[in-house]
Amino acid sequence: VGLTDEPVDGDVPDVPEAPETDIGFLLDVLDSVLDVPVHRDDVVGAFAGLRPLLDTSSARRAEGGPRTADISRRHAVLTSPDGVITVVGGKLTTYRRMAEDAVDAAVTARRLGAGPSATARLPLVGAAPRRVLGALRAPRRLIRRYGTEAPDVHALAGRDPLLGEPLLPG
């Protein structure tokens, strides 16, 4: 269910945890659209993470600091005087572009020979045309999630039946 976008005050934790206030907020939003109420004890798991944001909003900084929603989700590739290349900002869905930009920066910084990047044409692991996916011998739910890797995932449950059991009832 959803996500929140809250700034982290103080030191960045080694292991981020979902604050109870965020869980409560998401449950309130969920309850506003469902006919059946969802309670805190119905929550079986929560995920938390920190997104490094690239703050390019100097005008908003002067107004007391930018809100995280206003900070750019774009990335930047920085090269130090010593040649260390760092990617800052960005988001998970653009990881390929960030990697391509970092490699381009390395090629430029070290004057390396390189051909054009092929990353935009490389399929993700498990990706295949529908006809290929339709011919796989594995449960449809696994094919939808794992693509061409589904038969291997299914085989794991064949070797260890516990892996095929639901984690929770229903």
Coordinates of N, CA and C in Angstrom, one line a residue:
V1 N 0.9 -1.2 0.0 CA 0.0 0.0 0.0 C 0.9 1.2 0.0
G2 N 0.8 2.0 -1.0 CA 1.4 3.3 -1.1 C 2.8 3.5 -0.6
L3 N 3.1 4.7 -0.5 CA 4.4 5.1 0.0 C 4.3 6.5 0.6
T4 N 5.2 6.8 1.4 CA 5.3 8.2 2.0 C 6.6 8.8 1.5
D5 N 6.7 10.1 1.7 CA 7.9 10.8 1.3 C 8.2 11.8 2.4
E6 N 9.0 11.4 3.3 CA 9.3 12.2 4.5 C 10.8 12.4 4.6
P7 N 11.2 13.6 5.0 CA 12.6 13.8 5.2 C 13.2 13.1 6.4
V8 N 14.4 12.8 6.4 CA 15.1 12.2 7.5 C 15.9 13.3 8.3
D9 N 15.6 13.5 9.5 CA 16.3 14.4 10.3 C 17.4 13.7 11.1
G10 N 18.6 14.4 11.2 CA 19.7 13.8 11.9 C 20.5 12.8 11.1
D11 N 21.1 11.9 11.8 CA 22.0 11.0 11.1 C 21.2 10.0 10.3
V12 N 21.7 9.6 9.1 CA 21.1 8.6 8.3 C 21.2 7.2 8.9
P13 N 20.1 6.5 9.1 CA 20.2 5.2 9.8 C 20.8 4.2 8.9
D14 N 21.6 3.2 9.5 CA 22.1 2.1 8.7 C 21.0 1.2 8.1
V15 N 19.9 1.0 8.9 CA 18.8 0.2 8.5 C 17.5 1.1 8.7
P16 N 17.0 1.6 7.6 CA 15.8 2.4 7.8 C 14.6 1.6 8.2
E17 N 13.7 2.2 9.0 CA 12.5 1.5 9.5 C 11.3 2.4 9.2
A18 N 10.2 1.8 8.9 CA 9.0 2.5 8.6 C 8.4 3.1 9.9
P19 N 8.3 4.4 10.1 CA 7.8 4.9 11.3 C 6.3 4.6 11.5
E20 N 5.9 4.4 12.7 CA 4.5 4.1 13.0 C 3.6 5.2 12.4
T21 N 4.0 6.5 12.4 CA 3.2 7.5 11.9 C 2.9 7.4 10.4
D22 N 3.9 6.9 9.7 CA 3.7 6.6 8.3 C 2.8 5.4 8.0
I23 N 2.9 4.4 8.8 CA 2.0 3.2 8.7 C 0.6 3.7 9.1
G24 N 0.4 4.5 10.1 CA -0.9 5.0 10.5 C -1.5 5.8 9.4
F25 N -0.7 6.7 8.8 CA -1.2 7.5 7.7 C -1.7 6.7 6.5
L26 N -0.9 5.7 6.1 CA -1.3 4.8 5.0 C -2.5 4.0 5.3
L27 N -2.7 3.6 6.6 CA -3.9 2.8 7.0 C -5.1 3.8 6.9
D28 N -4.9 5.0 7.3 CA -6.0 6.0 7.3 C -6.5 6.2 5.8
V29 N -5.5 6.4 4.9 CA -5.8 6.5 3.5 C -6.5 5.3 2.9
L30 N -6.0 4.1 3.3 CA -6.6 2.9 2.8 C -8.0 2.8 3.3
D31 N -8.2 3.1 4.6 CA -9.6 3.0 5.1 C -10.6 3.9 4.5
S32 N -10.1 5.0 3.9 CA -11.0 6.0 3.3 C -11.5 5.5 1.9
V33 N -10.9 4.4 1.4 CA -11.4 3.9 0.1 C -11.9 2.5 0.1
L34 N -11.7 1.8 1.3 CA -12.2 0.4 1.4 C -13.5 0.3 2.2
D35 N -14.3 -0.7 1.9 CA -15.5 -0.9 2.7 C -15.2 -1.7 4.0
V36 N -14.1 -2.4 4.0 CA -13.7 -3.2 5.2 C -12.5 -2.5 5.8
P37 N -12.6 -2.1 7.1 CA -11.5 -1.4 7.8 C -10.3 -2.3 7.9
V38 N -9.1 -1.7 7.8 CA -7.8 -2.4 7.9 C -7.2 -1.8 9.2
H39 N -6.7 -2.7 10.1 CA -6.2 -2.3 11.4 C -4.7 -2.5 11.4
R40 N -4.0 -1.9 12.4 CA -2.6 -2.1 12.5 C -2.1 -3.5 12.6
D41 N -2.9 -4.3 13.3 CA -2.5 -5.7 13.5 C -2.8 -6.6 12.2
D42 N -3.4 -6.0 11.2 CA -3.5 -6.6 9.9 C -2.3 -6.5 9.0
V43 N -1.4 -5.6 9.4 CA -0.2 -5.3 8.6 C 0.8 -6.4 9.0
V44 N 1.3 -7.1 7.9 CA 2.2 -8.2 8.1 C 3.6 -7.9 7.7
G45 N 3.8 -6.7 7.2 CA 5.2 -6.3 6.8 C 5.2 -4.9 6.4
A46 N 6.4 -4.3 6.5 CA 6.6 -2.9 6.0 C 8.0 -2.8 5.5
F47 N 8.1 -2.0 4.5 CA 9.4 -1.8 3.9 C 9.8 -0.3 4.0
A48 N 11.0 0.0 4.3 CA 11.5 1.4 4.4 C 12.8 1.5 3.6
G49 N 13.0 2.7 3.1 CA 14.2 2.9 2.4 C 14.5 4.4 2.3
L50 N 15.6 4.8 2.0 CA 16.0 6.2 1.8 C 16.3 6.5 0.4
R51 N 15.8 7.6 -0.1 CA 16.1 8.0 -1.5 C 17.0 9.2 -1.5
P52 N 18.2 9.0 -2.1 CA 19.1 10.2 -2.1 C 18.5 11.2 -3.2
L53 N 18.2 12.4 -2.7 CA 17.6 13.4 -3.6 C 18.7 14.4 -3.9
L54 N 18.7 14.9 -5.2 CA 19.6 15.9 -5.6 C 18.9 17.3 -5.4
D55 N 19.3 18.1 -4.5 CA 18.7 19.4 -4.2 C 19.3 20.4 -5.1
T56 N 18.5 20.8 -6.1 CA 18.9 21.9 -7.0 C 18.0 23.1 -6.8
S57 N 17.3 23.2 -5.7 CA 16.4 24.3 -5.4 C 16.9 25.4 -4.5
S58 N 17.9 26.1 -4.9 CA 18.6 27.1 -4.1 C 17.6 28.2 -3.7
A59 N 16.6 28.5 -4.5 CA 15.6 29.5 -4.1 C 14.7 29.0 -3.0
R60 N 14.3 27.8 -3.0 CA 13.5 27.2 -1.9 C 14.3 27.1 -0.7
R61 N 15.6 26.8 -0.8 CA 16.5 26.7 0.4 C 16.4 28.0 1.2
A62 N 16.4 29.1 0.5 CA 16.4 30.4 1.2 C 15.0 30.6 1.9
E63 N 14.0 29.9 1.5 CA 12.7 30.0 2.2 C 12.5 29.0 3.3
G64 N 13.6 28.5 3.9 CA 13.4 27.6 5.0 C 13.7 26.2 4.7
G65 N 14.1 25.9 3.5 CA 14.4 24.5 3.1 C 13.4 23.9 2.2
P66 N 13.8 23.1 1.3 CA 12.9 22.5 0.3 C 12.1 21.3 0.9
R67 N 10.9 21.1 0.5 CA 10.2 19.9 0.8 C 10.7 18.8 0.0
T68 N 10.7 17.5 0.5 CA 11.3 16.4 -0.3 C 10.5 16.3 -1.6
A69 N 9.2 16.6 -1.7 CA 8.5 16.5 -2.9 C 8.9 17.5 -3.9
D70 N 9.6 18.5 -3.5 CA 10.0 19.6 -4.5 C 11.5 19.3 -5.0
I71 N 12.2 18.4 -4.4 CA 13.6 18.2 -4.7 C 13.6 17.3 -6.0
S72 N 14.5 17.5 -6.9 CA 14.6 16.8 -8.1 C 14.8 15.3 -7.9
R73 N 14.1 14.5 -8.7 CA 14.4 13.1 -8.7 C 15.4 12.7 -9.8
R74 N 15.9 13.8 -10.4 CA 16.9 13.6 -11.5 C 18.2 13.2 -10.8
H75 N 19.1 12.7 -11.7 CA 20.4 12.3 -11.1 C 21.5 13.3 -11.7
A76 N 22.7 13.2 -11.1 CA 23.8 13.9 -11.7 C 25.0 13.0 -11.6
V77 N 25.9 13.1 -12.5 CA 27.2 12.4 -12.5 C 28.3 13.4 -12.2
L78 N 29.0 13.2 -11.1 CA 30.1 14.1 -10.7 C 31.4 13.4 -10.9
T79 N 32.4 14.1 -11.4 CA 33.7 13.6 -11.5 C 34.6 14.5 -10.7
S80 N 35.3 13.9 -9.7 CA 36.2 14.6 -8.8 C 37.5 14.9 -9.5
P81 N 38.3 15.9 -9.0 CA 39.6 16.2 -9.6 C 40.5 14.9 -9.7
D82 N 40.3 14.0 -8.8 CA 41.1 12.7 -8.8 C 40.5 11.7 -9.8
G83 N 39.4 12.0 -10.4 CA 38.8 11.1 -11.4 C 37.8 10.1 -10.8
V84 N 37.4 10.3 -9.5 CA 36.4 9.4 -8.9 C 35.0 9.9 -9.4
I85 N 34.2 9.0 -10.0 CA 32.9 9.3 -10.5 C 31.9 8.9 -9.5
T86 N 30.9 9.8 -9.3 CA 29.9 9.5 -8.3 C 28.5 9.9 -9.0
V87 N 27.6 9.0 -8.8 CA 26.2 9.3 -9.2 C 25.4 9.7 -8.0
V88 N 24.8 10.8 -8.1 CA 23.9 11.3 -6.9 C 22.5 11.5 -7.4
G89 N 21.6 11.3 -6.5 CA 20.2 11.5 -6.9 C 19.7 10.4 -7.7
G90 N 18.7 10.6 -8.5 CA 18.1 9.6 -9.4 C 17.0 8.8 -8.7
K91 N 16.5 7.8 -9.4 CA 15.5 6.9 -8.8 C 15.7 5.5 -9.4
L92 N 15.2 4.5 -8.7 CA 15.4 3.1 -9.1 C 15.0 2.9 -10.6
T93 N 13.9 3.5 -11.0 CA 13.4 3.2 -12.4 C 14.3 3.7 -13.5
T94 N 15.3 4.6 -13.1 CA 16.2 5.1 -14.2 C 17.6 4.6 -14.0
Y95 N 17.7 3.4 -13.3 CA 19.1 3.0 -13.0 C 19.9 2.7 -14.3
R96 N 19.3 2.3 -15.4 CA 20.0 2.0 -16.6 C 20.6 3.3 -17.1
R97 N 19.8 4.4 -17.2 CA 20.3 5.6 -17.7 C 21.4 6.2 -16.8
M98 N 21.3 6.0 -15.5 CA 22.3 6.5 -14.5 C 23.6 5.7 -14.8
A99 N 23.5 4.4 -15.0 CA 24.7 3.6 -15.3 C 25.3 4.1 -16.6
E100 N 24.5 4.3 -17.6 CA 25.0 4.7 -18.9 C 25.8 6.0 -18.8
D101 N 25.2 7.0 -18.1 CA 25.8 8.3 -17.9 C 27.1 8.1 -17.1
A102 N 27.2 7.2 -16.1 CA 28.4 7.1 -15.4 C 29.5 6.5 -16.2
V103 N 29.1 5.5 -17.1 CA 30.1 4.9 -18.0 C 30.6 6.0 -19.0
D104 N 29.6 6.8 -19.5 CA 30.0 7.8 -20.4 C 31.0 8.8 -19.8
A105 N 30.8 9.1 -18.5 CA 31.7 10.0 -17.8 C 33.1 9.4 -17.6
A106 N 33.1 8.1 -17.4 CA 34.4 7.4 -17.2 C 35.1 7.4 -18.6
V107 N 34.4 7.1 -19.7 CA 35.0 7.1 -21.0 C 35.6 8.5 -21.3
T108 N 34.8 9.5 -21.0 CA 35.3 10.9 -21.2 C 36.5 11.2 -20.4
A109 N 36.4 10.9 -19.1 CA 37.4 11.3 -18.1 C 38.8 10.6 -18.4
R110 N 38.7 9.4 -18.9 CA 39.9 8.6 -19.1 C 40.3 8.5 -20.6
R111 N 39.5 9.2 -21.4 CA 39.7 9.2 -22.9 C 39.7 7.8 -23.4
L112 N 38.7 7.0 -23.0 CA 38.7 5.6 -23.4 C 37.9 5.4 -24.7
G113 N 38.3 4.4 -25.4 CA 37.5 4.1 -26.7 C 36.3 3.3 -26.3
A114 N 35.2 3.6 -26.8 CA 34.0 2.9 -26.5 C 33.0 3.1 -27.7
G115 N 32.2 2.0 -28.0 CA 31.2 2.2 -29.0 C 29.9 2.7 -28.3
P116 N 28.8 2.8 -29.1 CA 27.6 3.2 -28.5 C 27.0 2.2 -27.5
S117 N 26.4 2.7 -26.5 CA 25.8 1.9 -25.4 C 24.6 1.0 -26.0
A118 N 24.6 -0.2 -25.6 CA 23.5 -1.1 -26.0 C 22.5 -1.3 -24.9
T119 N 22.6 -0.7 -23.8 CA 21.8 -1.0 -22.6 C 20.3 -0.7 -22.9
A120 N 20.0 0.3 -23.7 CA 18.5 0.5 -23.9 C 17.9 -0.6 -24.7
R121 N 18.7 -1.4 -25.4 CA 18.1 -2.5 -26.2 C 18.2 -3.8 -25.5
L122 N 18.9 -3.9 -24.4 CA 19.0 -5.2 -23.7 C 17.7 -5.4 -22.8
P123 N 17.1 -6.6 -23.0 CA 15.9 -6.9 -22.2 C 16.3 -7.1 -20.7
L124 N 15.4 -6.8 -19.8 CA 15.6 -7.1 -18.4 C 15.6 -8.7 -18.2
V125 N 16.2 -9.1 -17.2 CA 16.2 -10.6 -16.9 C 14.8 -11.1 -16.8
G126 N 14.5 -12.1 -17.5 CA 13.2 -12.7 -17.5 C 12.2 -12.2 -18.6
A127 N 12.6 -11.1 -19.2 CA 11.7 -10.5 -20.2 C 11.8 -11.3 -21.5
A128 N 10.6 -11.5 -22.1 CA 10.5 -12.2 -23.4 C 9.2 -11.8 -24.1
P129 N 9.1 -12.1 -25.4 CA 7.8 -11.9 -26.0 C 6.7 -12.8 -25.4
R130 N 5.4 -12.4 -25.6 CA 4.3 -13.1 -25.1 C 4.3 -14.6 -25.5
R131 N 4.6 -14.8 -26.8 CA 4.6 -16.2 -27.3 C 5.6 -17.1 -26.6
V132 N 6.8 -16.5 -26.2 CA 7.8 -17.3 -25.4 C 7.3 -17.5 -24.0
L133 N 6.7 -16.5 -23.4 CA 6.2 -16.6 -22.0 C 5.0 -17.6 -22.0
G134 N 4.2 -17.6 -23.0 CA 3.1 -18.5 -23.1 C 3.4 -20.0 -23.2
A135 N 4.6 -20.3 -23.7 CA 5.1 -21.7 -23.9 C 5.8 -22.2 -22.7
L136 N 6.0 -21.4 -21.6 CA 6.8 -21.8 -20.5 C 6.0 -22.8 -19.6
R137 N 6.7 -23.8 -19.1 CA 6.0 -24.7 -18.2 C 6.2 -24.4 -16.7
A138 N 5.3 -23.5 -16.3 CA 5.3 -23.0 -14.9 C 4.0 -22.4 -14.6
P139 N 3.6 -22.3 -13.3 CA 2.4 -21.6 -13.0 C 2.3 -20.2 -13.5
R140 N 1.2 -19.8 -14.1 CA 1.0 -18.4 -14.6 C 1.4 -17.3 -13.7
R141 N 1.1 -17.5 -12.4 CA 1.4 -16.4 -11.4 C 2.9 -16.2 -11.3
L142 N 3.7 -17.3 -11.5 CA 5.2 -17.2 -11.4 C 5.7 -16.6 -12.7
I143 N 5.0 -16.9 -13.8 CA 5.5 -16.4 -15.1 C 5.2 -14.9 -15.1
R144 N 4.1 -14.4 -14.6 CA 3.8 -13.0 -14.5 C 4.8 -12.3 -13.7
R145 N 5.3 -12.9 -12.7 CA 6.3 -12.2 -11.8 C 7.7 -12.4 -12.3
Y146 N 8.1 -13.6 -12.7 CA 9.5 -13.9 -13.0 C 9.8 -14.1 -14.4
G147 N 8.8 -14.0 -15.3 CA 9.1 -14.2 -16.7 C 9.8 -15.5 -17.1
T148 N 10.8 -15.5 -17.9 CA 11.5 -16.7 -18.3 C 12.2 -17.4 -17.2
E149 N 12.3 -16.8 -16.0 CA 13.0 -17.4 -14.9 C 12.0 -18.2 -14.1
A150 N 10.7 -18.2 -14.4 CA 9.6 -18.9 -13.7 C 9.9 -20.4 -13.5
P151 N 10.3 -21.1 -14.6 CA 10.5 -22.5 -14.4 C 11.6 -22.8 -13.4
D152 N 12.6 -22.0 -13.3 CA 13.7 -22.2 -12.3 C 13.1 -21.9 -10.9
V153 N 12.3 -20.9 -10.7 CA 11.7 -20.6 -9.4 C 10.8 -21.7 -9.0
H154 N 10.0 -22.2 -10.0 CA 9.1 -23.4 -9.7 C 9.9 -24.6 -9.3
A155 N 11.0 -24.8 -9.9 CA 11.8 -26.0 -9.6 C 12.4 -26.0 -8.2
L156 N 12.6 -24.7 -7.7 CA 13.1 -24.6 -6.3 C 12.1 -25.2 -5.3
A157 N 10.8 -25.0 -5.6 CA 9.7 -25.5 -4.7 C 9.6 -27.0 -4.9
G158 N 10.0 -27.5 -6.1 CA 10.0 -29.0 -6.2 C 11.1 -29.6 -5.4
R159 N 12.2 -29.0 -5.2 CA 13.3 -29.5 -4.4 C 13.1 -29.3 -2.9
D160 N 12.4 -28.2 -2.6 CA 12.2 -27.9 -1.2 C 10.7 -27.4 -1.0
P161 N 9.8 -28.4 -0.7 CA 8.3 -28.1 -0.7 C 8.0 -26.9 0.2
L162 N 8.7 -26.6 1.2 CA 8.4 -25.5 2.1 C 8.5 -24.1 1.3
L163 N 9.3 -24.1 0.2 CA 9.3 -22.9 -0.6 C 8.1 -22.6 -1.4
G164 N 7.3 -23.7 -1.6 CA 6.0 -23.5 -2.3 C 4.8 -23.2 -1.4
E165 N 5.0 -23.2 -0.1 CA 3.9 -22.9 0.9 C 3.7 -21.4 1.0
P166 N 2.5 -21.0 1.2 CA 2.2 -19.6 1.4 C 2.8 -19.2 2.8
L167 N 3.3 -17.9 2.8 CA 3.8 -17.4 4.0 C 2.8 -17.1 5.1
L168 N 1.6 -16.7 4.5 CA 0.4 -16.4 5.4 C -0.8 -17.1 4.8
P169 N -1.8 -17.4 5.6 CA -3.0 -17.9 5.1 C -3.7 -17.0 4.1
G170 N -4.2 -17.5 3.0 CA -4.9 -16.7 2.1 C -4.0 -16.0 1.1

